[in-house]
Amino acid sequence: MPDSTPTSRVAGGDVVEGRQRLVFVRNNDYYTLGVFADGAVLWGYETTDFAGLRAAFDDGTLTLTPPEGAPLIITGTAKGTVPALESWLTPELLIGELADEVDRLNDRPDSSGRCRDTLVAYAADPTAARLELVRAAYHAVPEHRRISMLGDMDHNDVPVRILLAEVGETIPARNEG
């Protein structure tokens, strides 16, 4: 399954569009986590919002990496024991991605789009106050999505990082070496 796939649900007689992805639940089952245009979040038989999702990650109900050696059941597909896993996502990054999905489902600019809009406004009127708005918008983009937020994989997010750097600041490389 890719990062997210389309889904929908019926609420109050209306079809609400959404996106889904896979997560682990405390009992080591693998479930789809759905996020919908109205902000509802569902996994298994649980329905919540983003605050409830954050709480589920905080209390360990949901996890991105089950503990090594735990029994694993991928409902209807397989069962076994979890090998040593490492997730490059954190709950904060995942929640940021899901919030962006809700924006896209509602035809609103996501965090990257809002940052690009702020950059364009800064370019038209380069003031210190607008630069601070760019900085805030850039840091609102989930960190792992910043590298391609300008839509140019050749330059990554280096032009924005240079713009936001303080005078004399060294911009660290993305990867050592």
Short mmCIF file of C-alpha atoms in Angstrom, two decimals:
data_model
loop_
_atom_site.label_atom_id
_atom_site.label_comp_id
_atom_site.label_asym_id
_atom_site.label_seq_id
_atom_site.Cartn_x
_atom_site.Cartn_y
_atom_site.Cartn_z
CA MET A 1 0.00 0.00 0.00
CA PRO A 2 1.40 3.43 -0.83
CA ASP A 3 1.62 6.22 1.78
CA SER A 4 -2.13 6.65 1.48
CA THR A 5 -4.97 5.37 -0.66
CA PRO A 6 -8.46 6.76 -1.31
CA THR A 7 -11.36 5.70 0.89
CA SER A 8 -14.76 7.08 1.88
CA ARG A 9 -17.46 6.68 4.50
CA VAL A 10 -21.10 7.67 4.84
CA ALA A 11 -21.93 10.24 7.53
CA GLY A 12 -25.41 11.69 7.90
CA GLY A 13 -26.37 10.33 4.49
CA ASP A 14 -23.43 12.07 2.78
CA VAL A 15 -20.33 10.42 1.32
CA VAL A 16 -17.22 11.84 2.99
CA GLU A 17 -14.00 11.33 1.02
CA GLY A 18 -10.86 10.27 2.82
CA ARG A 19 -7.43 8.71 2.64
CA GLN A 20 -6.12 5.68 4.49
CA ARG A 21 -2.79 4.17 5.49
CA LEU A 22 -1.62 1.35 7.75
CA VAL A 23 -0.70 1.59 11.46
CA PHE A 24 -0.11 -0.83 14.33
CA VAL A 25 -2.52 -1.06 17.25
CA ARG A 26 -1.42 -2.07 20.76
CA ASN A 27 -2.42 -5.73 20.33
CA ASN A 28 0.02 -5.86 17.38
CA ASP A 29 -2.66 -5.98 14.72
CA TYR A 30 -2.10 -3.94 11.61
CA TYR A 31 -5.08 -1.69 10.78
CA THR A 32 -5.97 0.90 8.23
CA LEU A 33 -6.08 4.38 9.65
CA GLY A 34 -8.50 6.59 7.76
CA VAL A 35 -8.64 10.38 7.78
CA PHE A 36 -11.59 12.14 6.20
CA ALA A 37 -12.44 15.55 4.79
CA ASP A 38 -14.52 16.37 7.87
CA GLY A 39 -11.50 15.72 10.16
CA ALA A 40 -12.71 12.36 11.49
CA VAL A 41 -10.00 9.74 12.07
CA LEU A 42 -10.84 6.01 12.15
CA TRP A 43 -8.83 2.89 12.87
CA GLY A 44 -10.35 -0.52 13.45
CA TYR A 45 -13.65 0.31 15.11
CA GLU A 46 -12.41 3.51 16.78
CA THR A 47 -13.52 6.96 15.60
CA THR A 48 -11.80 10.10 16.86
CA ASP A 49 -10.27 13.41 15.75
CA PHE A 50 -6.65 14.64 15.59
CA ALA A 51 -6.53 15.24 19.37
CA GLY A 52 -7.71 11.66 19.94
CA LEU A 53 -5.15 10.39 17.43
CA ARG A 54 -2.37 12.25 19.27
CA ALA A 55 -3.60 10.73 22.58
CA ALA A 56 -3.64 7.22 21.03
CA PHE A 57 0.02 7.62 20.01
CA ASP A 58 0.92 9.14 23.39
CA ASP A 59 -0.63 6.30 25.42
CA GLY A 60 0.72 3.59 23.12
CA THR A 61 -2.63 2.47 21.67
CA LEU A 62 -1.22 3.23 18.22
CA THR A 63 2.39 2.87 17.19
CA LEU A 64 4.45 3.10 14.04
CA THR A 65 6.87 0.39 15.18
CA PRO A 66 5.72 -2.52 17.32
CA PRO A 67 8.33 -3.94 19.72
CA GLU A 68 10.80 -6.50 18.40
CA GLY A 69 9.65 -10.07 19.01
CA ALA A 70 6.00 -9.14 19.48
CA PRO A 71 3.47 -11.38 17.77
CA LEU A 72 2.20 -9.76 14.58
CA ILE A 73 -1.10 -10.42 12.88
CA ILE A 74 -1.87 -8.72 9.58
CA THR A 75 -5.58 -9.50 9.55
CA GLY A 76 -6.50 -11.82 6.72
CA THR A 77 -2.94 -11.85 5.35
CA ALA A 78 -0.23 -13.20 7.64
CA LYS A 79 0.99 -13.73 11.18
CA GLY A 80 4.42 -14.04 12.69
CA THR A 81 6.89 -12.28 14.94
CA VAL A 82 8.02 -8.70 14.52
CA PRO A 83 11.65 -8.32 13.45
CA ALA A 84 13.66 -5.29 14.55
CA LEU A 85 11.89 -2.41 12.85
CA GLU A 86 12.74 1.25 12.62
CA SER A 87 10.28 3.85 11.39
CA TRP A 88 11.51 7.06 9.81
CA LEU A 89 8.12 8.57 10.63
CA THR A 90 7.21 9.91 14.05
CA PRO A 91 3.64 10.43 15.26
CA GLU A 92 4.13 14.20 14.76
CA LEU A 93 5.21 13.73 11.13
CA LEU A 94 2.33 11.34 10.45
CA ILE A 95 -0.22 13.68 12.01
CA GLY A 96 1.21 16.53 9.91
CA GLU A 97 0.82 14.41 6.76
CA LEU A 98 -2.75 13.53 7.70
CA ALA A 99 -3.61 17.18 8.35
CA ASP A 100 -2.26 17.95 4.87
CA GLU A 101 -4.51 15.19 3.48
CA VAL A 102 -7.55 16.84 5.09
CA ASP A 103 -6.57 20.15 3.46
CA ARG A 104 -6.21 18.49 0.05
CA LEU A 105 -9.51 16.64 0.46
CA ASN A 106 -11.15 20.03 1.05
CA ASP A 107 -9.39 21.66 -1.94
CA ARG A 108 -7.33 23.90 0.34
CA PRO A 109 -3.59 24.44 0.09
CA ASP A 110 -1.69 22.00 2.31
CA SER A 111 1.27 23.10 4.45
CA SER A 112 3.64 23.04 1.44
CA GLY A 113 1.20 25.09 -0.63
CA ARG A 114 0.78 27.62 2.17
CA CYS A 115 4.56 27.88 2.46
CA ARG A 116 4.94 28.42 -1.30
CA ASP A 117 2.21 31.12 -1.16
CA THR A 118 4.05 32.81 1.70
CA LEU A 119 7.32 32.67 -0.27
CA VAL A 120 5.65 34.32 -3.28
CA ALA A 121 4.23 37.06 -1.05
CA TYR A 122 7.68 37.59 0.46
CA ALA A 123 9.27 37.82 -3.00
CA ALA A 124 6.74 40.52 -3.95
CA ASP A 125 7.38 42.48 -0.73
CA PRO A 126 10.58 41.31 1.02
CA THR A 127 10.17 42.63 4.55
CA ALA A 128 11.47 41.20 7.81
CA ALA A 129 7.90 40.55 8.96
CA ARG A 130 7.12 38.55 5.80
CA LEU A 131 10.37 36.60 6.22
CA GLU A 132 9.17 35.55 9.69
CA LEU A 133 5.90 34.39 8.09
CA VAL A 134 7.93 32.30 5.62
CA ARG A 135 9.94 30.83 8.51
CA ALA A 136 6.75 29.87 10.39
CA ALA A 137 5.14 28.42 7.25
CA TYR A 138 8.29 26.43 6.41
CA HIS A 139 8.45 24.91 9.89
CA ALA A 140 4.74 24.00 9.66
CA VAL A 141 5.55 21.64 6.75
CA PRO A 142 6.25 18.11 8.07
CA GLU A 143 10.04 17.92 8.14
CA HIS A 144 10.35 14.95 5.77
CA ARG A 145 8.16 16.75 3.20
CA ARG A 146 10.17 19.99 3.18
CA ILE A 147 12.80 18.56 0.86
CA SER A 148 10.34 18.46 -2.06
CA MET A 149 7.92 21.24 -1.12
CA LEU A 150 9.21 23.48 -3.90
CA GLY A 151 8.55 20.69 -6.40
CA ASP A 152 12.20 20.58 -7.48
CA MET A 153 14.04 17.44 -6.38
CA ASP A 154 17.30 18.76 -7.86
CA HIS A 155 17.47 21.64 -5.40
CA ASN A 156 15.52 20.01 -2.55
CA ASP A 157 14.60 22.77 -0.08
CA VAL A 158 18.04 24.40 -0.16
CA PRO A 159 16.78 27.73 -1.63
CA VAL A 160 14.35 28.14 1.28
CA ARG A 161 16.95 27.01 3.82
CA ILE A 162 19.37 29.63 2.44
CA LEU A 163 16.67 32.31 2.60
CA LEU A 164 15.87 31.44 6.20
CA ALA A 165 19.48 31.17 7.38
CA GLU A 166 20.86 33.86 9.61
CA VAL A 167 23.79 35.87 8.23
CA GLY A 168 26.95 33.76 8.65
CA GLU A 169 25.01 30.60 9.53
CA THR A 170 26.22 27.35 7.97
CA ILE A 171 23.46 25.25 6.46
CA PRO A 172 24.08 21.63 7.37
CA ALA A 173 23.96 18.96 4.68
CA ARG A 174 20.94 16.66 4.61
CA ASN A 175 23.17 13.61 4.92
CA GLU A 176 26.60 13.25 6.47
CA GLY A 177 29.28 12.94 3.79
#
